[in-house]
């Protein structure tokens, strides 16, 4: 079946513009995660959704970052007033449920470049 | 918060040798520990999961150990091949049923012919 998909694959924007990144998780997966990965760095947790529970937003770096998820489907990560330090690959992952027992399936990522 | 350390940022070994990667953690005692592989320009891919009450897990040329006393997991690749070259990440939970995973920064493995 289809894996996790993300769009766009690449996004170039000007400093100060808003961007929206989309993630389509695997059907039936109740947990969805967003990560940021700067060049040559590790995964930086941003936010995760688990079913209808309140999302864990503890990793969002500033109030310019927000994310939504409709039910157990698509999620969008929005970055307002982008800054050059926002340039990174944004990875989305989904799993059957949250927790350490469930493997995460990652999408290919969106490479964001802020000029 | 959970702190995870993976040994050396880079590990270089010769083809045919066994690669051993280390993941150390502090604070919480995880119920599960996972290992992922990440190739350049791609998202991580799950490899193995080991539970706190398991000492060892094997899958083909891969072996993972989990020592909750030392708070350490070792990831071994036997008979390594150049195709094994990638970054390997460990990830663990906080010992609760639900919740997020905490990822280490990863170790970049290079296997040279």
PDB file of C-alpha atoms in Angstrom, chain A residues 33 35 37 40-43 45 48 50 56 58-59 91 97-109 111, chain B residues 9 32-34 36 38 41-46 49 51 89 92-93 96-106:
ATOM      1  CA  UNK A  33       4.558  13.245  13.995  1.00  0.00           C
ATOM      2  CA  UNK A  35      10.189  16.528  12.781  1.00  0.00           C
ATOM      3  CA  UNK A  37      16.177  18.022  10.319  1.00  0.00           C
ATOM      4  CA  UNK A  40      23.897  17.222   8.905  1.00  0.00           C
ATOM      5  CA  UNK A  41      21.906  17.252  12.130  1.00  0.00           C
ATOM      6  CA  UNK A  42      19.647  14.821  13.961  1.00  0.00           C
ATOM      7  CA  UNK A  43      15.869  14.736  14.085  1.00  0.00           C
ATOM      8  CA  UNK A  45      10.793  16.712  17.321  1.00  0.00           C
ATOM      9  CA  UNK A  48       2.653  14.866  17.452  1.00  0.00           C
ATOM     10  CA  UNK A  50      -2.583  10.854  18.726  1.00  0.00           C
ATOM     11  CA  UNK A  56       1.868  17.401  22.076  1.00  0.00           C
ATOM     12  CA  UNK A  58       6.232  20.732  23.189  1.00  0.00           C
ATOM     13  CA  UNK A  59       8.756  20.738  20.362  1.00  0.00           C
ATOM     14  CA  UNK A  91       9.780  15.091   7.973  1.00  0.00           C
ATOM     15  CA  UNK A  97      -0.494   4.415  17.645  1.00  0.00           C
ATOM     16  CA  UNK A  98       1.990   6.437  19.614  1.00  0.00           C
ATOM     17  CA  UNK A  99       4.419   4.831  22.021  1.00  0.00           C
ATOM     18  CA  UNK A 100       7.564   2.822  21.763  1.00  0.00           C
ATOM     19  CA  UNK A 101       5.910  -0.407  20.632  1.00  0.00           C
ATOM     20  CA  UNK A 102       4.934   1.097  17.286  1.00  0.00           C
ATOM     21  CA  UNK A 103       7.406   1.746  14.525  1.00  0.00           C
ATOM     22  CA  UNK A 104       7.217   5.053  12.764  1.00  0.00           C
ATOM     23  CA  UNK A 105       6.907   5.245   9.000  1.00  0.00           C
ATOM     24  CA  UNK A 106       8.521   8.344   7.581  1.00  0.00           C
ATOM     25  CA  UNK A 107       7.671  10.313   4.493  1.00  0.00           C
ATOM     26  CA  UNK A 108      10.314  11.584   2.065  1.00  0.00           C
ATOM     27  CA  UNK A 109      10.285  15.042   3.621  1.00  0.00           C
ATOM     28  CA  UNK A 111      13.026  20.542   1.829  1.00  0.00           C
TER      29      UNK A 111
ATOM     30  CA  UNK B   9      29.250  10.886  15.043  1.00  0.00           C
ATOM     31  CA  UNK B  32      10.999  -0.156  24.099  1.00  0.00           C
ATOM     32  CA  UNK B  33      14.014   0.829  22.072  1.00  0.00           C
ATOM     33  CA  UNK B  34      14.076   1.076  18.290  1.00  0.00           C
ATOM     34  CA  UNK B  36      16.368   3.156  12.341  1.00  0.00           C
ATOM     35  CA  UNK B  38      18.592   6.866   7.322  1.00  0.00           C
ATOM     36  CA  UNK B  41      17.991  12.668   1.332  1.00  0.00           C
ATOM     37  CA  UNK B  42      15.487  10.154   2.705  1.00  0.00           C
ATOM     38  CA  UNK B  43      13.445   9.642   5.833  1.00  0.00           C
ATOM     39  CA  UNK B  44      14.517   7.096   8.461  1.00  0.00           C
ATOM     40  CA  UNK B  45      13.457   3.474   7.995  1.00  0.00           C
ATOM     41  CA  UNK B  46      12.673   1.193  10.915  1.00  0.00           C
ATOM     42  CA  UNK B  49      12.609  -3.058  18.090  1.00  0.00           C
ATOM     43  CA  UNK B  51      11.694  -4.618  24.633  1.00  0.00           C
ATOM     44  CA  UNK B  89      19.464   6.258  14.785  1.00  0.00           C
ATOM     45  CA  UNK B  92      13.197   5.141  22.757  1.00  0.00           C
ATOM     46  CA  UNK B  93      10.127   5.968  24.733  1.00  0.00           C
ATOM     47  CA  UNK B  96       4.756   4.705  29.185  1.00  0.00           C
ATOM     48  CA  UNK B  97       2.261   3.045  26.884  1.00  0.00           C
ATOM     49  CA  UNK B  98       1.695   6.076  24.719  1.00  0.00           C
ATOM     50  CA  UNK B  99       3.792   9.062  23.886  1.00  0.00           C
ATOM     51  CA  UNK B 100       6.452  10.122  21.497  1.00  0.00           C
ATOM     52  CA  UNK B 101       9.812   8.563  20.716  1.00  0.00           C
ATOM     53  CA  UNK B 102      13.054  10.302  21.578  1.00  0.00           C
ATOM     54  CA  UNK B 103      15.657  10.027  18.819  1.00  0.00           C
ATOM     55  CA  UNK B 104      19.409  10.125  19.168  1.00  0.00           C
ATOM     56  CA  UNK B 105      21.463  12.239  16.781  1.00  0.00           C
ATOM     57  CA  UNK B 106      22.637   9.173  14.933  1.00  0.00           C
TER      58      UNK B 106
END
